[in-house]
Tab-separated table of N, CA and C in Angstrom:
chain	number	residue	atom	x	y	z
A	1	MET	N	52.495	-24.356	4.018
A	1	MET	CA	53.290	-25.882	3.539
A	1	MET	C	53.148	-25.823	1.682
A	2	ALA	N	53.349	-26.986	1.088
A	2	ALA	CA	53.015	-27.104	-0.125
A	2	ALA	C	51.969	-27.915	-0.186
A	3	LYS	N	50.398	-27.930	-0.787
A	3	LYS	CA	49.586	-29.501	-1.066
A	3	LYS	C	50.723	-30.193	-1.823
A	4	VAL	N	50.450	-31.181	-1.207
A	4	VAL	CA	50.722	-32.467	-1.891
A	4	VAL	C	50.021	-33.351	-3.186
A	5	LYS	N	50.805	-33.939	-4.088
A	5	LYS	CA	49.534	-33.405	-5.775
A	5	LYS	C	50.144	-35.481	-5.776
A	6	LYS	N	50.644	-35.820	-5.783
A	6	LYS	CA	51.405	-37.368	-5.975
A	6	LYS	C	50.937	-38.008	-4.614
A	7	TYR	N	50.827	-39.205	-5.414
A	7	TYR	CA	50.994	-40.851	-5.024
A	7	TYR	C	52.379	-40.995	-5.007
A	8	LYS	N	52.765	-41.816	-3.687
A	8	LYS	CA	53.784	-42.633	-3.582
A	8	LYS	C	53.370	-44.415	-4.047
A	9	VAL	N	53.741	-44.949	-4.640
A	9	VAL	CA	53.522	-46.021	-4.965
A	9	VAL	C	53.969	-47.200	-4.498
A	10	MET	N	54.676	-47.256	-3.580
A	10	MET	CA	55.401	-49.121	-3.112
A	10	MET	C	54.628	-50.442	-4.191
A	11	ALA	N	54.892	-51.030	-4.656
A	11	ALA	CA	54.785	-52.772	-4.458
A	11	ALA	C	55.614	-53.341	-2.807
A	12	GLY	N	55.021	-54.266	-2.478
A	12	GLY	CA	55.415	-54.256	-1.898
A	12	GLY	C	56.244	-53.718	-0.616
A	13	GLU	N	57.456	-53.833	-0.297
A	13	GLU	CA	58.379	-52.974	0.027
A	13	GLU	C	59.281	-52.364	-1.357
A	14	GLN	N	58.865	-52.948	-2.762
A	14	GLN	CA	59.935	-51.702	-4.089
A	14	GLN	C	58.970	-50.811	-4.221
A	15	PHE	N	59.805	-49.293	-4.245
A	15	PHE	CA	59.101	-48.605	-5.066
A	15	PHE	C	59.143	-47.756	-5.947
A	16	ILE	N	57.779	-48.177	-6.677
A	16	ILE	CA	57.321	-48.024	-8.188
A	16	ILE	C	57.072	-46.341	-9.099
A	17	GLY	N	57.000	-45.414	-7.650
A	17	GLY	CA	56.715	-44.072	-8.434
A	17	GLY	C	55.730	-43.848	-8.079
A	18	HIS	N	55.788	-41.803	-8.279
A	18	HIS	CA	54.930	-41.238	-8.260
A	18	HIS	C	54.161	-40.416	-8.904
A	19	TYR	N	52.873	-40.839	-8.471
A	19	TYR	CA	51.521	-41.432	-9.613
A	19	TYR	C	50.815	-39.599	-9.103
A	20	HIS	N	50.368	-39.069	-10.126
A	20	HIS	CA	49.110	-38.013	-10.379
A	20	HIS	C	47.766	-38.742	-9.949
A	21	ALA	N	46.939	-38.529	-9.039
A	21	ALA	CA	45.742	-39.247	-9.135
A	21	ALA	C	44.616	-38.549	-9.033
A	22	LYS	N	43.044	-38.707	-8.810
A	22	LYS	CA	41.483	-38.417	-7.878
A	22	LYS	C	41.812	-39.072	-6.789
A	23	SER	N	42.012	-40.153	-7.217
A	23	SER	CA	42.299	-41.254	-5.797
A	23	SER	C	43.327	-42.158	-5.667
A	24	PRO	N	43.669	-43.444	-4.317
A	24	PRO	CA	45.245	-43.962	-4.585
A	24	PRO	C	44.767	-45.366	-5.582
A	25	LEU	N	43.543	-45.904	-5.333
A	25	LEU	CA	42.685	-46.686	-6.401
A	25	LEU	C	43.309	-46.467	-7.430
A	26	ALA	N	43.017	-45.198	-8.114
A	26	ALA	CA	43.652	-44.759	-9.356
A	26	ALA	C	45.438	-44.865	-9.767
A	27	ALA	N	45.724	-44.299	-8.112
A	27	ALA	CA	47.316	-44.312	-8.698
A	27	ALA	C	47.905	-45.587	-8.545
A	28	VAL	N	47.432	-46.538	-7.660
A	28	VAL	CA	48.189	-47.694	-8.327
A	28	VAL	C	47.565	-49.032	-9.386
A	29	LYS	N	47.255	-48.359	-10.084
A	29	LYS	CA	46.825	-48.445	-11.288
A	29	LYS	C	47.450	-47.878	-12.337
A	30	LYS	N	48.188	-46.684	-12.050
A	30	LYS	CA	49.181	-45.590	-12.799
A	30	LYS	C	49.988	-46.535	-13.082
A	31	ALA	N	50.166	-46.561	-11.932
A	31	ALA	CA	51.997	-47.699	-11.424
A	31	ALA	C	52.403	-48.833	-12.110
A	32	ILE	N	51.171	-49.864	-12.286
A	32	ILE	CA	50.955	-51.378	-12.557
A	32	ILE	C	51.159	-50.680	-14.555
A	33	THR	N	50.372	-49.948	-15.225
A	33	THR	CA	49.801	-49.588	-16.249
A	33	THR	C	52.046	-49.058	-16.285
A	34	ALA	N	51.939	-48.411	-16.109
A	34	ALA	CA	53.095	-47.398	-16.453
A	34	ALA	C	55.222	-48.485	-16.247
A	35	ASN	N	55.046	-49.924	-14.551
A	35	ASN	CA	55.732	-51.146	-14.919
A	35	ASN	C	55.797	-51.619	-15.028
A	36	TYR	N	54.757	-52.419	-15.316
A	36	TYR	CA	54.215	-53.543	-16.020
A	36	TYR	C	55.053	-54.604	-17.025
A	37	ARG	N	55.765	-53.023	-17.755
A	37	ARG	CA	57.264	-54.239	-18.577
A	37	ARG	C	58.020	-54.411	-18.425
A	38	TYR	N	58.700	-53.762	-16.744
A	38	TYR	CA	59.570	-53.855	-16.233
A	38	TYR	C	59.932	-54.618	-15.342
A	39	ARG	N	58.400	-55.297	-14.791
A	39	ARG	CA	58.039	-55.999	-13.416
A	39	ARG	C	57.335	-56.665	-13.738
A	40	LYS	N	56.867	-57.297	-14.183
A	40	LYS	CA	55.956	-57.750	-14.680
A	40	LYS	C	55.539	-58.995	-13.535
A	41	ASP	N	57.046	-59.647	-13.210
A	41	ASP	CA	56.774	-60.635	-12.188
A	41	ASP	C	56.765	-60.284	-10.585
A	42	LEU	N	56.727	-58.813	-10.439
A	42	LEU	CA	56.149	-58.396	-9.201
A	42	LEU	C	54.598	-57.741	-9.433
A	43	LEU	N	54.445	-57.284	-10.117
A	43	LEU	CA	52.930	-56.683	-10.291
A	43	LEU	C	51.959	-57.648	-10.746
A	44	GLU	N	52.135	-59.338	-11.040
A	44	GLU	CA	51.395	-60.467	-11.229
A	44	GLU	C	51.018	-60.763	-10.030
A	45	ASP	N	52.417	-61.303	-9.299
A	45	ASP	CA	52.226	-61.654	-7.693
A	45	ASP	C	51.001	-61.416	-7.302
A	46	PRO	N	50.252	-62.386	-7.347
A	46	PRO	CA	49.328	-61.858	-6.649
A	46	PRO	C	49.052	-61.641	-4.890
A	47	SER	N	50.506	-62.243	-4.471
A	47	SER	CA	50.418	-61.565	-2.640
A	47	SER	C	51.368	-60.666	-2.627
A	48	THR	N	51.204	-60.161	-3.523
A	48	THR	CA	51.968	-58.445	-3.471
A	48	THR	C	50.823	-57.393	-3.231
A	49	ILE	N	50.502	-57.035	-2.243
A	49	ILE	CA	50.115	-56.302	-1.523
A	49	ILE	C	51.205	-54.279	-2.025
A	50	PHE	N	50.225	-53.506	-2.689
A	50	PHE	CA	50.898	-52.279	-3.095
A	50	PHE	C	49.796	-51.480	-2.076
A	51	SER	N	50.729	-49.999	-2.293
A	51	SER	CA	49.842	-49.634	-1.077
A	51	SER	C	50.522	-48.342	-1.577
A	52	ALA	N	49.789	-46.819	-1.500
A	52	ALA	CA	49.842	-45.558	-2.044
A	52	ALA	C	49.745	-43.957	-1.260
A	53	GLN	N	49.688	-44.024	-0.719
A	53	GLN	CA	50.290	-42.694	0.310
A	53	GLN	C	50.837	-40.949	-0.444
A	54	LYS	N	49.695	-40.348	0.442
A	54	LYS	CA	49.901	-38.869	-0.512
A	54	LYS	C	50.665	-38.490	1.165
A	55	GLY	N	51.966	-37.281	0.315
A	55	GLY	CA	52.030	-37.287	1.340
A	55	GLY	C	53.098	-38.061	3.212
A	56	SER	N	53.476	-37.835	3.602
A	56	SER	CA	54.230	-38.084	4.228
A	56	SER	C	53.451	-38.733	6.058
A	57	MET	N	52.531	-37.299	6.007
A	57	MET	CA	51.377	-37.743	7.483
A	57	MET	C	50.580	-37.723	6.861
A	58	ASN	N	50.575	-38.318	5.636
A	58	ASN	CA	48.151	-38.706	5.262
A	58	ASN	C	48.323	-40.533	5.552
A	59	ALA	N	47.527	-41.012	5.701
A	59	ALA	CA	47.385	-42.711	5.672
A	59	ALA	C	47.634	-43.138	4.424
A	60	VAL	N	48.263	-44.581	4.771
A	60	VAL	CA	48.640	-45.826	3.381
A	60	VAL	C	47.057	-46.430	3.216
A	61	TYR	N	46.826	-46.176	1.755
A	61	TYR	CA	46.346	-46.899	1.440
A	61	TYR	C	46.448	-48.418	0.821
A	62	LYS	N	46.452	-49.086	0.681
A	62	LYS	CA	46.894	-50.806	0.662
A	62	LYS	C	45.513	-51.642	-0.481
A	63	PHE	N	46.101	-51.900	-1.790
A	63	PHE	CA	45.453	-52.488	-2.463
A	63	PHE	C	46.130	-54.257	-3.087
A	64	VAL	N	45.330	-54.946	-3.569
A	64	VAL	CA	45.790	-56.282	-4.008
A	64	VAL	C	45.710	-55.945	-5.646
A	65	ALA	N	46.421	-56.643	-5.936
A	65	ALA	CA	45.980	-56.563	-8.067
A	65	ALA	C	45.616	-56.034	-8.572
A	66	SER	N	44.565	-56.546	-7.910
A	66	SER	CA	42.322	-57.181	-8.176
A	66	SER	C	41.759	-55.338	-7.794
A	67	GLY	N	42.394	-54.456	-7.340
A	67	GLY	CA	42.065	-53.186	-6.886
A	67	GLY	C	41.273	-53.368	-6.060
A	68	GLN	N	41.241	-54.785	-4.992
A	68	GLN	CA	40.857	-55.199	-3.839
A	68	GLN	C	41.167	-54.744	-2.775
A	69	ALA	N	40.931	-53.895	-1.903
A	69	ALA	CA	41.765	-53.079	-1.084
A	69	ALA	C	41.373	-54.290	0.414
A	70	VAL	N	42.809	-53.161	1.403
A	70	VAL	CA	43.369	-54.490	2.203
A	70	VAL	C	43.826	-53.557	3.237
A	71	ARG	N	42.925	-54.079	4.642
A	71	ARG	CA	42.942	-53.773	6.027
A	71	ARG	C	44.444	-53.642	6.650
């Protein structure tokens, strides 16, 4: 199997892209930067939970916009 190099990033239930990053938090930050102009209301909402997953069989990492991990 090929090694997955990108994180799939979601904002709540909405897909916001695949991003190369060294960590799930870095992928979320890249996604926020890239999509801020288009989805400002969703990305600034303090209740939005961001998730990053590397491949379909790996763990899902969840964060709030401030970068704090959510369990």
